[in-house]
Coordinates of C-alpha atoms in Angstrom, one line a residue:
X540 CA 24.6 -17.3 -28.3
X541 CA 25.3 -20.2 -30.7
X542 CA 23.0 -19.7 -33.7
X543 CA 22.0 -22.8 -35.7
X544 CA 22.1 -22.6 -39.5
X545 CA 19.5 -24.3 -41.7
X546 CA 22.1 -26.9 -42.9
X547 CA 22.8 -27.8 -39.2
X548 CA 19.1 -28.1 -38.5
X549 CA 18.7 -30.5 -41.5
X550 CA 21.5 -32.6 -40.1
X551 CA 19.9 -32.6 -36.7
X552 CA 16.5 -33.7 -38.2
X553 CA 18.1 -36.5 -40.2
X554 CA 20.1 -37.7 -37.1
X555 CA 17.0 -37.8 -35.0
X556 CA 15.2 -39.8 -37.7
X557 CA 17.9 -42.5 -37.7
X558 CA 17.8 -42.5 -33.9
X559 CA 21.1 -41.1 -33.0
X560 CA 21.7 -40.1 -29.4
X561 CA 22.0 -36.4 -28.3
X562 CA 25.7 -36.8 -27.4
X563 CA 26.5 -38.4 -30.8
X564 CA 24.6 -35.6 -32.6
X565 CA 26.5 -33.0 -30.5
X566 CA 29.9 -34.5 -31.6
X567 CA 28.7 -34.5 -35.2
X568 CA 27.7 -30.8 -35.1
X569 CA 30.6 -29.8 -32.8
X570 CA 28.0 -28.5 -30.3
X571 CA 27.5 -29.0 -26.6
X572 CA 24.7 -31.5 -25.8
X573 CA 22.9 -28.8 -23.8
X574 CA 22.7 -26.6 -27.0
X575 CA 21.1 -29.5 -28.9
X576 CA 18.5 -30.0 -26.2
X577 CA 17.7 -26.3 -26.1
X578 CA 17.3 -26.2 -29.9
X579 CA 14.8 -29.1 -29.7
X580 CA 12.9 -27.6 -26.8
X581 CA 12.6 -24.1 -28.3
X582 CA 11.9 -25.1 -32.0
X583 CA 9.8 -28.2 -31.9
X584 CA 6.0 -27.8 -32.1
X585 CA 3.9 -29.5 -29.4
X586 CA 3.1 -33.1 -30.3
X587 CA 5.2 -33.0 -33.5
X588 CA 8.6 -34.3 -34.5
X589 CA 11.5 -31.9 -34.9
X590 CA 11.4 -30.4 -38.5
X591 CA 14.3 -28.4 -39.8
X592 CA 12.1 -26.0 -41.9
X593 CA 9.7 -25.4 -39.1
X594 CA 12.6 -24.8 -36.6
X595 CA 14.2 -22.3 -39.0
X596 CA 10.9 -20.4 -39.3
X597 CA 10.3 -20.3 -35.6
X598 CA 13.9 -19.1 -34.9
X599 CA 13.7 -16.4 -37.6
X600 CA 10.4 -15.1 -36.2
X601 CA 11.8 -15.0 -32.7
X602 CA 14.9 -13.1 -33.9
X603 CA 12.7 -10.4 -35.4
X604 CA 11.1 -9.6 -32.0
X605 CA 12.9 -6.5 -30.9
X606 CA 10.4 -4.9 -28.5
X607 CA 11.6 -3.9 -25.1
X608 CA 9.7 -3.2 -21.9
X609 CA 8.8 0.4 -21.4
X610 CA 10.4 0.4 -18.0
X611 CA 13.7 -0.6 -19.5
X612 CA 13.8 2.2 -22.1
X613 CA 12.1 5.1 -20.2
X614 CA 14.2 6.5 -17.3
X615 CA 11.3 8.6 -15.9
X616 CA 8.9 5.6 -16.0
X617 CA 11.5 3.3 -14.4
X618 CA 12.1 5.9 -11.6
X619 CA 8.3 6.1 -11.0
X620 CA 8.1 2.3 -10.7
X621 CA 11.1 1.8 -8.5
X622 CA 10.2 4.6 -6.1
X623 CA 6.8 3.1 -5.5
X624 CA 8.0 -0.4 -5.2
X625 CA 10.4 0.9 -2.5
X626 CA 7.4 2.5 -0.8
X627 CA 5.6 -0.8 -0.7
X628 CA 3.2 -0.4 -3.6
X629 CA 2.1 -3.5 -5.6
X630 CA 2.5 -3.6 -9.4
X631 CA -1.3 -3.4 -9.7
X632 CA -1.4 -0.2 -7.7
X633 CA 1.5 1.3 -9.6
X634 CA -0.1 0.6 -13.0
X635 CA -3.6 1.7 -11.9
X636 CA -2.4 5.0 -10.2
X637 CA -0.3 5.9 -13.3
X638 CA -3.4 5.4 -15.5
X639 CA -5.9 7.3 -13.4
X640 CA -3.7 10.0 -11.6
X641 CA -0.4 10.3 -13.4
X642 CA 2.2 12.9 -12.4
X643 CA 2.6 15.8 -14.9
X644 CA 5.9 14.4 -16.3
X645 CA 4.3 11.0 -17.1
X646 CA 0.9 12.2 -18.4
X647 CA -0.1 10.1 -21.4
X648 CA 2.1 7.2 -20.5
X649 CA 0.6 3.9 -19.2
X650 CA 1.8 0.6 -17.8
X651 CA 0.3 -2.8 -17.5
X652 CA 0.5 -4.6 -14.2
X653 CA 1.9 -7.6 -15.9
X654 CA 4.7 -5.5 -17.5
X655 CA 5.9 -4.5 -14.0
X656 CA 5.8 -8.1 -12.8
X657 CA 7.7 -9.3 -15.9
X658 CA 10.3 -6.5 -15.4
X659 CA 10.8 -7.6 -11.8
X660 CA 11.0 -11.4 -12.6
X661 CA 12.3 -11.6 -16.2
X662 CA 13.6 -8.2 -17.2
X663 CA 16.4 -5.9 -16.0
X664 CA 14.6 -5.7 -12.6
X665 CA 15.6 -9.2 -11.7
X666 CA 19.2 -8.1 -11.3
X667 CA 18.2 -5.5 -8.7
X668 CA 16.3 -7.9 -6.5
X669 CA 13.1 -5.9 -6.8
X670 CA 11.0 -8.9 -5.9
X671 CA 12.1 -8.2 -2.3
X672 CA 9.9 -5.1 -2.3
X673 CA 6.8 -7.2 -3.1
X674 CA 4.5 -8.4 -0.3
X675 CA 5.5 -12.1 -0.5
X676 CA 9.2 -11.4 -1.4
X677 CA 9.3 -14.6 -3.5
X678 CA 12.1 -15.0 -6.1
X679 CA 9.6 -16.8 -8.3
X680 CA 5.9 -16.2 -8.7
X681 CA 3.9 -18.8 -6.8
X682 CA 0.4 -19.5 -5.7
X683 CA -0.5 -18.8 -2.1
X684 CA -1.0 -21.7 0.3
X685 CA -3.7 -21.5 2.9
X686 CA -3.9 -22.9 6.4
X687 CA -6.7 -24.5 8.3
X688 CA -7.9 -23.2 11.7
X689 CA -8.9 -25.3 14.6
X690 CA -12.6 -26.1 15.1
X691 CA -14.2 -24.4 18.1
X692 CA -17.7 -24.5 19.5
X693 CA -19.1 -21.0 19.6
X694 CA -22.5 -20.2 21.1
X695 CA -25.2 -18.3 19.2
X696 CA -23.1 -18.6 16.1
X697 CA -24.7 -17.4 12.8
X698 CA -23.5 -18.8 9.5
X699 CA -21.8 -16.6 6.9
X700 CA -24.5 -17.8 4.5
X701 CA -27.1 -15.8 6.6
X702 CA -25.4 -12.5 5.9
X703 CA -27.5 -9.9 4.0
X704 CA -26.8 -9.7 0.2
X705 CA -25.3 -6.2 0.6
X706 CA -22.4 -7.8 2.5
X707 CA -21.5 -10.1 -0.3
X708 CA -22.0 -7.5 -3.0
X709 CA -19.9 -4.8 -1.1
X710 CA -22.5 -2.2 -1.9
X711 CA -22.4 -0.5 1.4
X712 CA -19.9 0.6 4.0
X713 CA -19.8 -1.0 7.4
X714 CA -19.3 -4.7 6.8
X715 CA -16.1 -5.9 8.5
X716 CA -14.0 -9.0 8.7
X717 CA -11.8 -9.8 11.8
X718 CA -8.8 -12.1 12.3
X719 CA -6.1 -12.8 14.8
X720 CA -2.7 -12.6 13.3
X721 CA -0.2 -14.8 15.2
X722 CA 3.6 -14.9 15.3
X723 CA 6.0 -17.8 15.9
X724 CA 6.7 -18.9 19.4
X725 CA 5.1 -15.9 21.3
X726 CA 1.9 -15.1 23.0
X727 CA 1.5 -11.6 21.6
X728 CA -0.5 -11.3 18.4
X729 CA -2.4 -8.7 16.3
X730 CA -6.1 -8.3 16.1
X731 CA -6.9 -7.1 12.6
X732 CA -10.2 -5.7 11.3
X733 CA -10.8 -5.1 7.6
X734 CA -13.7 -3.3 6.0
X735 CA -14.9 -5.1 2.9
X736 CA -16.0 -2.1 0.8
X737 CA -13.4 0.5 1.8
X738 CA -10.5 -2.0 2.3
X739 CA -9.8 0.0 5.5
X740 CA -7.9 -1.7 8.2
X741 CA -7.5 -1.4 12.0
X742 CA -4.6 -3.1 13.8
X743 CA -4.3 -3.6 17.5
X744 CA -1.8 -5.6 19.6
X745 CA -3.1 -8.2 22.0
X746 CA -1.0 -9.7 24.8
X747 CA -2.3 -13.3 24.2
X748 CA -4.8 -15.2 22.1
X749 CA -7.7 -15.0 24.6
X750 CA -11.2 -13.9 23.8
X751 CA -10.9 -11.1 26.4
X752 CA -7.9 -9.5 24.7
X753 CA -9.6 -9.9 21.3
X754 CA -12.7 -8.2 22.6
X755 CA -10.7 -5.3 23.9
X756 CA -8.9 -4.9 20.5
X757 CA -12.2 -5.0 18.5
X758 CA -13.8 -2.5 20.9
X759 CA -10.9 -0.1 20.2
X760 CA -11.4 -0.5 16.5
X761 CA -15.2 0.1 16.8
X762 CA -14.6 3.2 18.9
X763 CA -12.2 4.7 16.3
X764 CA -15.0 5.3 13.8
X765 CA -18.6 6.6 13.8
X766 CA -21.1 4.0 14.9
X767 CA -22.9 3.8 11.5
X768 CA -19.7 2.5 9.9
X769 CA -20.1 -0.8 11.8
X770 CA -23.0 -3.0 10.7
X771 CA -21.6 -6.5 10.6
X772 CA -18.4 -8.4 11.5
X773 CA -17.5 -11.8 10.0
X774 CA -15.2 -14.1 12.1
X775 CA -13.6 -17.5 11.6
X776 CA -14.1 -20.2 14.2
X777 CA -11.1 -19.5 16.4
X778 CA -11.6 -19.7 20.2
X779 CA -10.7 -16.0 20.5
X780 CA -14.0 -15.1 18.8
X781 CA -16.3 -16.5 21.5
X782 CA -16.5 -12.8 22.6
X783 CA -18.7 -12.0 19.6
X784 CA -21.9 -11.9 21.7
X785 CA -20.5 -9.1 23.8
X786 CA -19.5 -7.1 20.7
X787 CA -22.9 -7.8 19.1
X788 CA -24.9 -6.7 22.1
X789 CA -22.8 -3.7 23.1
X790 CA -22.6 -2.1 19.7
X791 CA -25.6 -3.6 17.9
X792 CA -23.4 -5.2 15.3
X793 CA -24.5 -8.4 13.6
X794 CA -21.9 -11.1 13.8
X795 CA -21.4 -14.0 11.4
X796 CA -19.0 -17.0 11.1
X797 CA -17.2 -18.7 8.3
X798 CA -17.8 -22.4 7.6
X799 CA -15.5 -24.8 9.5
X800 CA -12.0 -24.9 7.8
X801 CA -13.0 -22.2 5.4
X802 CA -11.3 -19.0 6.7
X803 CA -10.8 -18.1 3.0
X804 CA -14.5 -17.0 3.0
X805 CA -13.3 -13.8 4.7
X806 CA -10.7 -13.2 2.1
X807 CA -10.5 -9.5 2.6
X808 CA -8.8 -9.7 6.0
X809 CA -6.7 -12.7 4.9
X810 CA -5.4 -10.6 2.1
X811 CA -4.8 -7.7 4.5
X812 CA -2.8 -10.0 6.8
X813 CA -0.6 -10.8 3.8
X814 CA 0.1 -7.1 3.3
X815 CA 1.0 -6.7 7.0
X816 CA 3.3 -9.7 6.8
X817 CA 5.5 -7.7 4.4
X818 CA 6.3 -5.4 7.3
X819 CA 6.0 -8.0 10.1
X820 CA 7.1 -11.6 9.0
X821 CA 6.0 -14.5 11.1
X822 CA 9.3 -14.7 12.9
X823 CA 9.1 -11.0 14.0
X824 CA 9.4 -10.5 17.8
X825 CA 6.3 -8.4 18.3
X826 CA 7.5 -7.2 21.7
X827 CA 10.2 -5.2 19.8
X828 CA 7.6 -3.4 17.6
X829 CA 6.2 -0.2 19.2
X830 CA 2.6 0.9 19.1
X831 CA 3.7 3.8 16.9
X832 CA 5.2 1.5 14.4
X833 CA 2.0 -0.6 14.3
X834 CA 0.0 2.6 13.7
X835 CA 2.4 3.6 10.9
X836 CA 1.8 0.3 9.2
X837 CA -1.9 0.6 9.5
X838 CA -1.9 4.1 8.0
X839 CA 0.5 3.1 5.3
X840 CA -2.0 0.4 4.1
X841 CA -4.9 2.9 4.5
X842 CA -3.1 5.3 2.2
X843 CA -2.4 2.9 -0.6
X844 CA -4.4 3.5 -3.8
X845 CA -6.6 0.4 -4.6
X846 CA -8.0 -0.7 -7.9
X847 CA -11.5 -1.4 -6.6
X848 CA -11.7 2.2 -5.3
X849 CA -10.7 3.7 -8.7
X850 CA -7.2 3.9 -7.3
X851 CA -8.3 6.2 -4.5
X852 CA -7.0 5.3 -1.0
X853 CA -9.2 3.9 1.7
X854 CA -8.7 7.0 3.8
X855 CA -9.7 9.2 0.9
X856 CA -13.0 7.3 0.5
X857 CA -13.5 7.2 4.3
X858 CA -13.2 11.0 4.5
X859 CA -16.0 11.3 1.9
X860 CA -18.2 8.8 3.7
X861 CA -17.8 10.4 7.1
X862 CA -19.1 13.7 5.7
X863 CA -22.3 12.1 4.5
X864 CA -25.2 13.2 6.8
X865 CA -26.4 9.6 7.6
X866 CA -23.1 8.8 9.1
X867 CA -23.5 11.3 12.0

């Protein structure tokens, strides 16, 4: 790294004041123009002109920062993080589980979720390509872009705004969201159901995007759990959801629908779809994926510790709920 001395910074300040160009300043100081531009960018206060004394103070302060990320200095901690990234855990789950249920060798040690992200994207982890073990597999951290569904007329449709307050507050078990997860250039898809409180998921293959196939898949999901664990289901306005009346009447489950072009209102299942995409990208040929593999993905997600559950897993909380007398 080419370190600037105070004398050089004073020459730089003077040259800027008499309106010399960056290339001419670079020749004067025997530096590359890129080095001059980097010095100006790093050591000029926002809205101010470059000042040699201020630049020297900022550079000196930066040089005194010698802290390193815990993951880079602690082999046991780094092994804990990399093992769980490999297993498909998110940084939030890694940090939360370590804080609430640490292994004996790491007791008393903690991590921040942001520390894990910074290690992956800006620390030593970037050289290992650990971002590829995250759900989105993005080389840079970006905001998620949504997509708009097609508008469909659905009979006896009840608005999401008519749902009981308990659904919004997630204060009870049994409120589900449903979505059809499609793949590029193929008729097969996945019918996904997601419980809002437990973050429990059910995944079933459908041979096409029809309402009959979606009805069959949802029926299998309902049959997989005790009846009291199904109180409501929230859908988007896709044509595959015209089957809601059959589901509603057969199982006495209240059904509700998002506003038009607002599938984000059932954000739980949309997030769940994102987790499934880590295993099954959009270009996946679903016909090559066995039912056993789909079940393994489902149970992997149901056995991930989640922050909202105190870093317990959905299956752990489900087991406690099933043993409650009112569930039987």
